[in-house]
Amino acid sequence: MQQSKGGWPGENIRKAGSGGRTDEKHRLLRQYFGYDEFRTGQEELIDSLLAGRDVLGIMPTGAGKSLCYQIPALIKEGITLVISPLISLMKDQVGALNEAGIHAAYLNSSLTPGQYQKALAYAAAGRYKLIYVAPERLLTEEFLRFACGARIAMVAVDEAHCVSQWGQDFRPSYLKIPDFIRRLPVRPVVGAFTATATAEVRDDIVRLLALIRPGVLTTGFDRPNLYFAVQSPADPYRAAVEFLENHPKDSGIIYCLTRKGVEEVCANLIRDGFSATRYHAGLSDEERRRNQDDFIYDRCRIMVATNAFGMGIDKSDVRFVLHYNMPKNIESYYQEAGRAGRDGEPADCLLFYRPQDVVTNRLFIENNRDNEELDPAARQEVMERDQQRLRRMVGYCYTEGCLREYLLAYFGEEAAGPCHNCSGCDSGMEPADVTREAQAVLTAAAYCGGRYGAGVLADTVRGARTEKIRRFGMDQCPSYGALSSLTADRIRRIITGLQSREYLMVTNDRYSLIGPGPKASAVLSGQEKVSMRLPREETRPRKAKTKKASGALGEADSSMFERLRALRMEIAREEGVPPYIVFSDKTLAHMCIVRPRNEEEMLSVSGVGAYKYEKYGEQFLACIRQAQERADEK
Ligand code: ADP
Ligand code: MG
């Protein structure tokens, strides 16, 4: 991960921190979280908050934003308030903190009035270092009374993009945060954190949260442990099943564009014997909560969901995210795909696309109810911007090069070169002369005079015998069937390539009709040749690689890994917490490699802190010892 140039405006805060504090933050990192080193950006943000300077931290999902306020909260005298948009997020984080031996609580509508009173009383008595609170609570009389009487040292605003209308998750109650802060007797230092990188959102956060001369830190957006792949399978369900069979024990999410899609895919998976559950806005609160918990607690391995699922999900061992349909823009895609592999272990992000997805997304954009309070001009602007974003998303599906390069470029970052860890790099794209193919497609486009869309053009050159083709008279077109030896995917890629090179152009945006573009005649007359980078012809697009957290482990290690996993599950059940909160997959895999024999060796494992050692160390040591003995007997 790289830190972007100019991340810190103004003076260098790191030098302002005293040496003693530096030691303390490393000590806390080790003791409570079990990690040896800070990740990129964390230290700068922590130092700044400790020095009393506001910050805005922009880091991708999984980068470790929580630590950036949790560690200062432990060092600073007084209480840190963490403002968070979702109950599930608060629950997860507070659970993880308590599990690590840090006193924390949340205040939100999931508590009964009695529980709320009790939590407030404990808070006032100074029992908690961190208190997570829903933004709606801040200006209530009760909460204000508590906050004004307590010593609030810091306010951390998590998911800070919720304050911006331009963000995807606008929450009006976030706008109350500065009011609340103004009412406190002493202004605490304020830290804001988000994974949304666009300039509009960033400016909104600084302005609307009234941050004072904040240090703005943006880390690189690359997630090197994620493998990106796109496919356009003829039978998406079969392809999904094949993909899942390559991930036999892994937990993962399947995103569908519509509720109906979720229902269908989930029902089919259950019918076919997969452990799957579902989530979308049409289900009751009760069922949503239950299904989400089943997934988080590893009682169900596959979550099939619409984009309503995920913002509150910090589950760190999600090993794959499969997009069954193309999402509406790259921001959503990267955020959803980014829920895979938060623990830093390899994970797969596979995207299926078909032309129909573009149509569905366009309908969503045109009928977007969220913008109804905007005036017509602003609404038009938002709609055009959304359509532009959708085009970039389509571009991703058809990119001829490295997918990671495309994603990073979208977020304004330049990649160092092809990543060799995506289907774009793996599929063996190579330059191909497609002049003959281009002529066939352009002939069809000219024949129908731009009255039809890409699907009809593709079916025409493939020689499809459909009712529609006959009705449209396209079976009379001179190039009907000219490309019958090519796959549908290859033809689609060629058509998109012709569009992006202006040999074809859109004649009607609403219905995506296309006709010959300004440069078509030169190709049709044979004056101009066309070449594109396309997948090597004999290979079908490759499946995403199968890699697991334990992927680097040998056979003996894998059986130990499974034992440790089973022990973790047992403990998680007893304690009523999600397994990954006990220890992450990464920590278990590391144990299999280190094979600790005593406390000291166990503490050297990444993710094992002193407090967790106290609680679980012995059990895991015993489990490792047994597994080892059994292996030696063989
Ligand atoms: P974000 O909020 O940025 O999406 P989180 O704060 O939820 O990310 O952290 C993601 C994961 O990374 C968590 O499992 C966390 O324990 C882990 N993590 C955070 N900081 C470090 C670190 N310095 N070393 C190793 N793992 C870390
Ligand atoms: Mg977070």
XYZ file of C-alpha atoms and ligand atoms in Angstrom:
662
model
C 0.000 0.000 0.000
C 1.357 3.363 -0.894
C 0.800 6.648 0.727
C -0.271 9.229 -1.771
C 1.877 12.254 -2.324
C 0.857 15.284 -0.392
C -1.182 13.241 2.061
C -0.287 15.551 4.881
C -0.773 19.224 4.256
C 1.121 21.463 6.644
C 3.708 20.405 9.164
C 4.755 16.872 9.794
C 2.831 15.655 12.797
C 4.817 12.517 13.333
C 7.837 14.478 14.555
C 5.662 16.307 17.064
C 4.836 13.120 18.947
C 7.071 12.308 21.894
C 9.159 9.168 21.968
C 7.455 7.844 25.072
C 4.109 7.856 23.355
C 5.504 6.050 20.365
C 6.539 3.245 22.645
C 3.211 3.242 24.323
C 1.229 2.926 21.118
C 3.399 0.019 19.985
C 3.003 -1.600 23.362
C -0.780 -1.277 23.158
C -0.808 -2.590 19.609
C 0.998 -5.686 20.824
C -0.799 -6.115 24.112
C -4.402 -5.635 23.059
C -4.437 -6.404 19.370
C -1.517 -8.788 19.089
C 0.097 -7.057 16.111
C 3.741 -6.090 15.793
C 3.583 -3.318 13.265
C 1.322 -0.562 12.207
C 0.001 -0.632 8.712
C 0.494 2.241 6.303
C -1.079 5.436 7.549
C -2.114 4.199 10.985
C 0.782 5.699 12.876
C 0.443 9.136 11.316
C -3.248 9.280 12.142
C -2.679 8.095 15.703
C 0.120 10.602 16.289
C -1.950 13.439 14.977
C -4.911 12.628 17.206
C -2.579 12.299 20.177
C -1.127 15.708 19.366
C -4.640 17.155 19.390
C -4.999 17.734 15.696
C -8.146 16.756 13.790
C -7.708 14.175 11.065
C -9.472 12.804 8.047
C -8.301 9.279 7.273
C -9.233 7.861 3.889
C -8.290 4.213 3.636
C -9.825 1.327 1.762
C -12.027 -1.216 3.475
C -9.979 -3.572 5.584
C -7.017 -1.202 5.907
C -7.484 -0.907 9.661
C -9.163 2.413 10.344
C -10.598 1.350 13.703
C -7.185 1.059 15.351
C -6.456 4.644 14.379
C -8.918 5.899 16.961
C -8.948 2.950 19.321
C -5.289 3.271 20.250
C -5.403 7.030 20.930
C -8.578 6.377 22.931
C -6.600 4.070 25.196
C -3.800 6.575 25.651
C -5.814 9.745 26.114
C -7.276 10.606 29.453
C -11.044 10.720 29.247
C -13.643 9.098 27.038
C -13.688 8.633 23.286
C -17.051 8.738 21.555
C -17.252 6.779 18.334
C -20.093 7.746 16.044
C -21.134 4.904 13.842
C -24.081 4.543 11.480
C -25.143 0.981 12.111
C -26.051 -1.087 15.109
C -24.368 -4.176 13.704
C -21.111 -2.278 13.234
C -21.176 -1.065 16.823
C -21.984 -4.492 18.126
C -19.177 -6.064 16.191
C -16.570 -3.531 17.229
C -17.602 -3.386 20.861
C -17.615 -7.183 20.920
C -14.098 -7.265 19.485
C -12.849 -4.652 21.972
C -14.265 -6.417 24.989
C -12.843 -9.652 23.670
C -9.437 -7.952 23.552
C -9.839 -6.758 27.141
C -10.801 -3.143 26.464
C -13.847 -1.684 28.194
C -16.284 -0.397 25.625
C -20.037 -0.084 25.210
C -22.603 1.041 22.698
C -25.620 3.273 23.056
C -28.272 2.774 20.434
C -31.858 1.768 19.883
C -31.102 -1.919 20.348
C -30.949 -1.337 24.113
C -34.075 -1.280 26.257
C -34.603 1.978 28.200
C -33.422 0.160 31.309
C -30.242 -1.089 29.666
C -29.645 2.348 28.210
C -29.913 4.023 31.628
C -27.569 1.512 33.112
C -25.008 1.905 30.335
C -25.168 5.701 30.696
C -24.659 5.439 34.425
C -21.624 3.192 33.939
C -20.336 5.576 31.310
C -20.712 8.537 33.660
C -18.844 6.576 36.305
C -15.925 6.281 33.897
C -16.130 2.584 33.257
C -15.635 2.760 29.482
C -12.741 4.138 27.481
C -14.750 3.950 24.265
C -18.457 4.533 23.789
C -20.077 3.854 20.435
C -23.116 5.968 19.809
C -25.678 6.351 17.028
C -25.788 9.874 15.564
C -29.496 10.167 16.373
C -28.697 9.995 20.100
C -26.234 12.855 20.242
C -28.622 15.753 20.715
C -31.042 14.012 23.032
C -31.261 15.683 26.398
C -30.115 12.664 28.311
C -27.071 12.034 26.239
C -26.082 15.707 26.215
C -26.308 15.845 29.981
C -23.970 12.894 30.234
C -21.546 14.195 27.591
C -21.329 17.684 29.107
C -20.644 16.248 32.534
C -18.026 13.772 31.357
C -14.595 14.360 29.986
C -14.879 13.694 26.262
C -11.339 13.575 24.957
C -12.032 12.627 21.363
C -14.845 12.151 18.888
C -14.226 9.605 16.145
C -16.635 9.664 13.223
C -16.627 6.285 11.512
C -18.003 5.901 7.972
C -17.769 9.681 7.761
C -18.984 9.751 4.136
C -22.488 9.317 5.573
C -22.474 13.088 6.131
C -22.340 13.766 2.407
C -25.256 13.753 0.020
C -22.832 12.725 -2.696
C -21.908 9.603 -0.838
C -23.918 6.448 -1.235
C -25.087 6.211 2.337
C -26.216 9.712 3.220
C -27.508 9.921 6.788
C -29.037 13.310 7.663
C -28.378 12.736 11.368
C -24.645 12.895 10.677
C -25.186 16.599 10.041
C -25.932 17.028 13.747
C -22.445 16.003 14.786
C -20.884 19.500 14.697
C -23.811 20.892 16.734
C -23.182 18.282 19.322
C -19.474 18.997 19.449
C -20.118 22.722 19.850
C -22.209 22.074 22.927
C -19.426 20.315 24.782
C -17.633 22.476 27.374
C -14.241 21.682 25.843
C -13.872 20.853 22.172
C -12.419 17.362 21.817
C -10.139 16.443 18.954
C -12.122 15.027 16.049
C -11.142 12.207 13.732
C -13.144 11.269 10.649
C -12.683 7.989 8.771
C -14.011 6.676 5.495
C -13.186 4.471 2.520
C -14.770 6.846 0.025
C -12.149 8.741 -1.882
C -13.885 11.184 -4.187
C -13.039 14.851 -3.828
C -16.669 15.934 -3.351
C -17.164 13.613 -0.428
C -13.836 14.514 1.127
C -14.584 18.238 0.960
C -18.057 17.658 2.382
C -16.632 15.768 5.338
C -14.178 18.515 6.247
C -16.796 21.250 5.842
C -19.898 19.588 7.278
C -18.145 18.055 10.255
C -16.357 21.388 10.829
C -12.950 19.766 11.139
C -10.258 22.241 12.137
C -7.148 22.257 9.918
C -7.318 18.481 9.673
C -4.405 16.333 8.629
C -5.766 14.499 5.619
C -4.252 11.114 4.977
C -5.068 8.977 1.982
C -3.464 5.588 1.666
C -3.291 3.740 -1.586
C -6.414 1.928 -2.684
C -4.772 -1.266 -3.794
C -5.787 -4.466 -2.016
C -2.982 -6.767 -3.105
C -4.492 -9.879 -1.508
C -7.641 -9.725 -3.659
C -7.773 -11.620 -6.934
C -10.098 -9.865 -9.386
C -11.837 -11.686 -12.194
C -14.643 -11.018 -14.651
C -16.584 -13.586 -16.625
C -19.597 -13.600 -18.879
C -20.795 -17.178 -18.502
C -23.589 -18.491 -20.683
C -25.127 -20.141 -17.624
C -24.329 -17.964 -14.587
C -25.840 -20.347 -12.066
C -23.735 -23.266 -13.259
C -20.665 -21.083 -13.248
C -21.470 -19.964 -9.701
C -21.832 -23.555 -8.529
C -18.524 -24.460 -10.107
C -16.905 -21.494 -8.388
C -18.418 -22.470 -5.013
C -17.217 -26.029 -5.433
C -13.732 -24.617 -5.716
C -14.254 -22.939 -2.343
C -15.592 -25.867 -0.351
C -15.185 -24.555 3.168
C -14.974 -20.858 2.672
C -17.319 -18.156 3.769
C -18.390 -15.747 1.069
C -20.979 -13.328 -0.271
C -22.942 -13.494 -3.521
C -24.355 -10.135 -4.569
C -27.374 -9.974 -6.874
C -28.845 -6.823 -8.346
C -32.461 -7.515 -7.399
C -34.416 -9.098 -4.572
C -35.846 -11.581 -7.010
C -32.344 -12.567 -8.029
C -31.437 -13.136 -4.385
C -34.494 -15.318 -3.818
C -33.785 -17.447 -6.856
C -30.082 -17.961 -6.387
C -30.435 -18.663 -2.683
C -33.260 -21.165 -3.172
C -31.323 -22.966 -5.894
C -28.188 -23.167 -3.783
C -30.097 -24.592 -0.833
C -31.766 -27.096 -3.162
C -28.322 -28.096 -4.400
C -27.044 -28.699 -0.901
C -25.099 -25.525 -0.208
C -25.176 -23.822 3.157
C -26.699 -20.511 2.089
C -28.859 -17.744 3.481
C -30.272 -14.493 2.104
C -30.566 -10.801 2.817
C -32.460 -7.984 1.146
C -34.610 -5.019 2.084
C -37.853 -6.922 1.481
C -37.340 -9.275 4.426
C -38.513 -8.567 7.957
C -36.012 -6.975 10.356
C -36.148 -10.156 12.339
C -35.217 -12.411 9.429
C -32.512 -10.059 8.230
C -30.911 -10.036 11.640
C -31.124 -13.784 11.971
C -29.674 -14.471 8.530
C -26.896 -11.965 9.013
C -25.967 -13.574 12.319
C -26.026 -17.025 10.743
C -23.459 -15.809 8.279
C -21.296 -13.930 10.759
C -21.291 -16.780 13.254
C -20.370 -19.283 10.514
C -23.623 -21.197 10.806
C -24.176 -20.466 7.112
C -21.310 -20.230 4.747
C -22.802 -18.350 1.831
C -24.714 -15.092 2.029
C -26.800 -14.252 -1.033
C -27.764 -10.591 -0.851
C -28.558 -7.336 -2.540
C -26.380 -4.321 -1.892
C -28.482 -3.731 1.249
C -26.135 -6.176 2.911
C -22.677 -5.370 4.014
C -22.088 -1.943 5.409
C -22.166 -3.276 8.932
C -20.118 -6.334 8.166
C -16.635 -6.413 9.594
C -16.312 -10.199 9.258
C -12.652 -10.518 8.496
C -12.531 -14.006 6.966
C -14.827 -13.548 3.969
C -12.874 -15.530 1.367
C -14.823 -14.579 -1.736
C -17.290 -12.054 -3.063
C -19.109 -13.169 -6.187
C -21.082 -10.527 -8.055
C -23.809 -12.438 -9.830
C -24.669 -9.232 -11.679
C -22.756 -6.129 -12.572
C -23.272 -3.398 -9.949
C -24.145 0.190 -10.790
C -20.719 1.738 -10.444
C -17.110 1.070 -9.553
C -17.450 2.660 -6.107
C -20.129 0.137 -5.139
C -18.238 -2.687 -6.758
C -14.983 -1.957 -4.997
C -16.697 -1.472 -1.663
C -18.636 -4.723 -1.952
C -15.757 -6.750 -3.361
C -13.552 -5.197 -0.679
C -15.488 -7.074 2.003
C -13.424 -10.077 1.001
C -10.089 -10.690 2.673
C -10.076 -8.023 5.354
C -7.659 -10.214 7.277
C -5.096 -9.702 4.530
C -5.222 -13.314 3.352
C -5.832 -14.108 -0.330
C -9.468 -13.845 -1.405
C -11.373 -13.994 -4.695
C -13.548 -11.272 -6.219
C -15.389 -12.576 -9.243
C -17.833 -10.572 -11.314
C -20.380 -11.983 -13.768
C -21.835 -9.600 -16.312
C -24.400 -9.763 -19.053
C -25.859 -7.019 -21.235
C -29.146 -7.223 -19.335
C -27.378 -5.894 -16.217
C -26.775 -2.601 -17.985
C -30.473 -2.243 -18.720
C -31.484 -3.074 -15.140
C -28.991 -0.579 -13.740
C -30.150 2.099 -16.116
C -33.719 1.608 -14.900
C -32.529 1.909 -11.295
C -30.789 5.161 -12.120
C -33.787 6.616 -13.929
C -36.184 5.698 -11.167
C -33.956 6.656 -8.278
C -36.208 7.886 -5.478
C -33.370 9.012 -3.223
C -32.945 12.274 -5.041
C -36.519 13.439 -4.902
C -35.789 16.320 -2.596
C -33.304 17.778 -5.107
C -34.405 20.445 -7.561
C -34.864 19.275 -11.169
C -31.526 20.637 -12.390
C -29.591 18.988 -9.582
C -31.523 15.790 -10.130
C -30.617 15.790 -13.788
C -26.997 16.353 -12.862
C -27.005 13.440 -10.446
C -28.628 11.202 -13.038
C -26.076 12.065 -15.687
C -23.270 11.494 -13.260
C -24.724 8.087 -12.388
C -24.974 7.141 -16.039
C -21.393 8.171 -16.583
C -20.379 5.992 -13.637
C -22.309 3.075 -15.053
C -20.391 3.402 -18.318
C -17.115 3.165 -16.399
C -18.414 0.029 -14.714
C -19.244 -1.498 -18.094
C -15.754 -0.529 -19.176
C -14.354 -2.597 -16.326
C -16.193 -5.689 -17.543
C -14.779 -5.291 -21.005
C -11.347 -3.974 -20.219
C -8.708 -5.623 -22.335
C -5.972 -5.159 -19.767
C -5.211 -5.529 -16.073
C -8.342 -5.204 -13.931
C -6.446 -3.828 -10.972
C -4.922 -1.104 -13.111
C -8.399 -0.143 -14.259
C -9.772 0.000 -10.702
C -6.878 1.991 -9.324
C -6.966 4.390 -12.256
C -10.618 4.986 -11.490
C -9.665 6.108 -7.985
C -6.972 8.340 -9.398
C -4.034 6.099 -8.702
C -1.444 4.854 -11.086
C -0.559 1.177 -10.776
C 3.047 0.087 -11.103
C 2.122 -2.098 -14.084
C 0.046 -5.226 -14.720
C -0.572 -6.971 -11.397
C -0.450 -10.634 -12.500
C -3.152 -11.260 -9.914
C -6.361 -10.780 -11.904
C -8.156 -12.479 -14.763
C -7.134 -9.652 -17.089
C -3.484 -10.512 -16.533
C -4.082 -14.262 -16.414
C -6.364 -14.807 -19.334
C -3.616 -14.343 -21.837
C -4.979 -11.340 -23.673
C -3.172 -10.760 -26.925
C -3.448 -8.347 -29.816
C -5.668 -9.694 -32.572
C -6.528 -8.418 -36.030
C -10.309 -8.225 -36.035
C -10.860 -6.362 -39.294
C -12.994 -9.149 -40.783
C -15.070 -9.405 -37.607
C -15.454 -5.626 -37.474
C -16.698 -5.546 -41.042
C -19.330 -8.165 -40.266
C -20.615 -6.253 -37.243
C -20.584 -2.878 -38.996
C -22.435 -4.371 -41.950
C -25.166 -5.542 -39.587
C -25.281 -2.144 -37.863
C -25.590 -0.373 -41.212
C -28.179 -2.871 -42.436
C -30.561 -2.109 -39.591
C -29.729 1.597 -39.550
C -29.000 1.801 -35.827
C -32.430 0.602 -34.831
C -31.318 -2.243 -32.569
C -28.984 -2.872 -29.657
C -25.761 -4.827 -29.229
C -27.611 -8.072 -28.488
C -29.334 -8.103 -31.879
C -26.094 -7.272 -33.677
C -24.320 -10.088 -31.860
C -27.098 -12.567 -32.626
C -27.063 -11.528 -36.272
C -23.373 -12.129 -36.884
C -23.520 -15.339 -34.872
C -26.396 -16.518 -37.032
C -28.771 -17.092 -34.126
C -32.063 -18.654 -35.139
C -34.354 -16.738 -32.835
C -37.836 -15.502 -33.378
C -36.657 -11.940 -32.776
C -33.966 -12.104 -35.455
C -36.485 -13.361 -37.981
C -39.051 -10.766 -36.972
C -36.491 -7.984 -37.353
C -35.491 -9.422 -40.725
C -31.877 -9.611 -39.602
C -31.555 -13.116 -41.025
C -31.569 -11.387 -44.415
C -28.566 -9.251 -43.519
C -25.474 -9.978 -45.704
C -23.314 -10.704 -42.632
C -25.885 -12.967 -40.933
C -23.948 -15.908 -39.514
C -20.578 -14.562 -40.689
C -19.022 -15.051 -37.232
C -20.753 -18.296 -36.286
C -17.464 -19.870 -35.245
C -16.793 -17.302 -32.488
C -17.978 -17.473 -28.874
C -20.671 -15.061 -27.720
C -18.198 -13.544 -25.288
C -15.681 -12.793 -28.019
C -18.314 -11.183 -30.200
C -19.478 -9.008 -27.303
C -15.936 -7.914 -26.617
C -15.461 -7.005 -30.253
C -18.677 -4.984 -30.313
C -17.686 -3.092 -27.169
C -14.223 -2.500 -28.583
C -15.765 -1.097 -31.750
C -17.914 1.208 -29.651
C -15.021 2.539 -27.609
C -13.097 3.197 -30.846
C -16.088 5.027 -32.381
C -16.620 2.568 -35.216
C -20.001 2.086 -33.601
C -21.943 4.690 -31.702
C -24.991 4.853 -29.500
C -27.995 6.199 -31.395
C -30.390 6.116 -28.468
C -29.048 6.230 -24.946
C -32.234 5.116 -23.279
C -32.513 1.860 -25.143
C -28.804 1.440 -25.912
C -29.375 1.270 -29.640
C -26.240 1.364 -31.720
C -25.410 2.203 -35.312
C -22.324 2.801 -37.429
C -20.060 5.544 -36.064
C -18.067 8.228 -37.865
C -15.146 5.898 -38.547
C -17.166 2.931 -39.822
C -16.913 3.602 -43.546
C -13.103 3.375 -43.599
C -13.334 -0.142 -42.199
C -16.184 -1.223 -44.422
C -14.302 -0.039 -47.512
C -11.210 -1.943 -46.423
C -9.076 1.188 -45.996
C -8.608 0.726 -42.299
C -7.593 -2.286 -40.229
C -8.878 -2.861 -36.686
C -6.961 -4.589 -33.917
C -7.798 -5.206 -30.272
C -6.460 -7.072 -27.298
C -8.631 -10.132 -26.793
C -8.374 -13.352 -24.796
C -6.225 -15.934 -26.555
C -8.669 -17.792 -28.734
C -8.303 -21.363 -27.594
C -8.651 -20.601 -23.892
C -11.940 -19.918 -22.233
C -11.733 -17.248 -19.530
C -10.078 -18.894 -16.564
C -11.771 -19.527 -13.266
C -10.618 -17.421 -10.392
C -7.852 -19.185 -8.544
C -8.722 -21.176 -5.491
C -6.751 -19.950 -2.564
C -7.546 -20.241 1.066
C -6.279 -18.672 4.207
C -4.532 -21.941 4.783
C -3.496 -22.108 1.132
C 0.184 -21.746 1.867
C 0.052 -24.603 4.371
C 1.188 -28.148 3.696
C -0.977 -31.178 4.385
C 0.057 -31.632 8.015
C -0.440 -27.932 8.639
C -3.879 -28.002 7.027
C -5.113 -30.716 9.307
C -3.855 -28.708 12.261
C -5.570 -25.667 10.828
C -8.877 -27.519 10.711
C -8.454 -28.595 14.332
C -7.760 -25.056 15.418
C -10.777 -23.895 13.488
C -12.938 -26.433 15.268
C -11.633 -25.316 18.645
C -12.309 -21.704 17.688
C -15.869 -22.587 16.726
C -16.410 -24.304 20.075
C -15.143 -21.279 21.994
C -17.142 -18.882 19.847
C -20.319 -20.854 20.534
C -19.694 -20.798 24.255
C -18.979 -17.102 24.341
C -21.643 -16.146 21.831
C -19.258 -14.205 19.594
C -18.434 -14.686 15.913
C -15.485 -17.076 15.431
C -13.284 -14.495 13.708
C -13.467 -12.343 16.819
C -11.787 -15.090 18.844
C -8.921 -15.356 16.340
C -8.790 -14.604 12.620
C -8.026 -17.255 9.992
C -4.759 -15.516 9.476
C -3.825 -15.918 13.123
C -4.725 -19.627 13.025
C -2.686 -20.141 9.861
C 0.225 -18.363 11.500
C -0.071 -20.687 14.510
C 0.242 -23.686 12.190
C 3.480 -22.307 10.828
C 5.008 -21.129 14.109
C 3.688 -24.135 16.104
C 4.182 -22.374 19.431
C 5.074 -24.581 22.407
C 4.804 -22.021 25.192
C 3.426 -18.660 26.140
C 6.306 -16.685 24.742
C 6.121 -18.384 21.357
C 2.358 -18.068 21.286
C 2.610 -14.336 21.912
C 4.828 -14.008 18.851
C 1.923 -15.123 16.652
C 0.311 -12.256 14.752
C -3.060 -11.471 16.314
C -2.376 -12.992 19.756
C -2.317 -10.265 22.399
C -1.714 -10.668 26.130
C -5.378 -10.580 27.031
C -6.392 -13.154 24.450
C -3.511 -15.313 25.530
C -4.851 -15.224 29.089
C -8.242 -16.344 27.852
C -7.457 -18.867 25.157
C -3.715 -19.393 25.012
C -3.628 -22.642 26.968
C -6.426 -24.228 24.980
C -4.803 -23.462 21.673
C -1.381 -24.578 22.886
C -2.906 -27.892 23.964
C -4.662 -28.293 20.649
C -1.427 -27.663 18.757
C 0.434 -30.094 20.986
C -2.140 -32.822 20.351
C -2.214 -32.272 16.634
C 1.555 -32.403 16.598
C 1.650 -35.686 18.528
C -0.895 -37.243 16.252
C 1.099 -36.188 13.219
C 4.304 -37.601 14.715
C 2.627 -40.966 15.343
C 1.774 -41.347 11.691
P -11.534 -0.761 8.157
O -12.414 -0.143 9.203
O -10.484 0.168 7.653
O -12.296 -1.378 7.035
P -10.809 -2.538 10.297
O -10.459 -1.494 11.273
O -12.103 -3.228 10.473
O -10.743 -1.965 8.812
O -9.609 -3.600 10.257
C -9.598 -4.686 9.353
C -8.774 -5.836 9.893
O -7.381 -5.493 9.915
C -9.145 -6.214 11.314
O -9.220 -7.620 11.369
C -7.984 -5.676 12.131
O -7.770 -6.415 13.318
C -6.813 -5.831 11.169
N -5.702 -4.891 11.474
C -5.801 -3.581 11.752
N -4.577 -3.038 11.983
C -3.677 -4.036 11.838
C -2.235 -4.114 11.947
N -1.491 -3.046 12.250
N -1.657 -5.316 11.726
C -2.404 -6.413 11.401
N -3.750 -6.398 11.295
C -4.398 -5.235 11.495
Mg -14.370 0.233 9.627
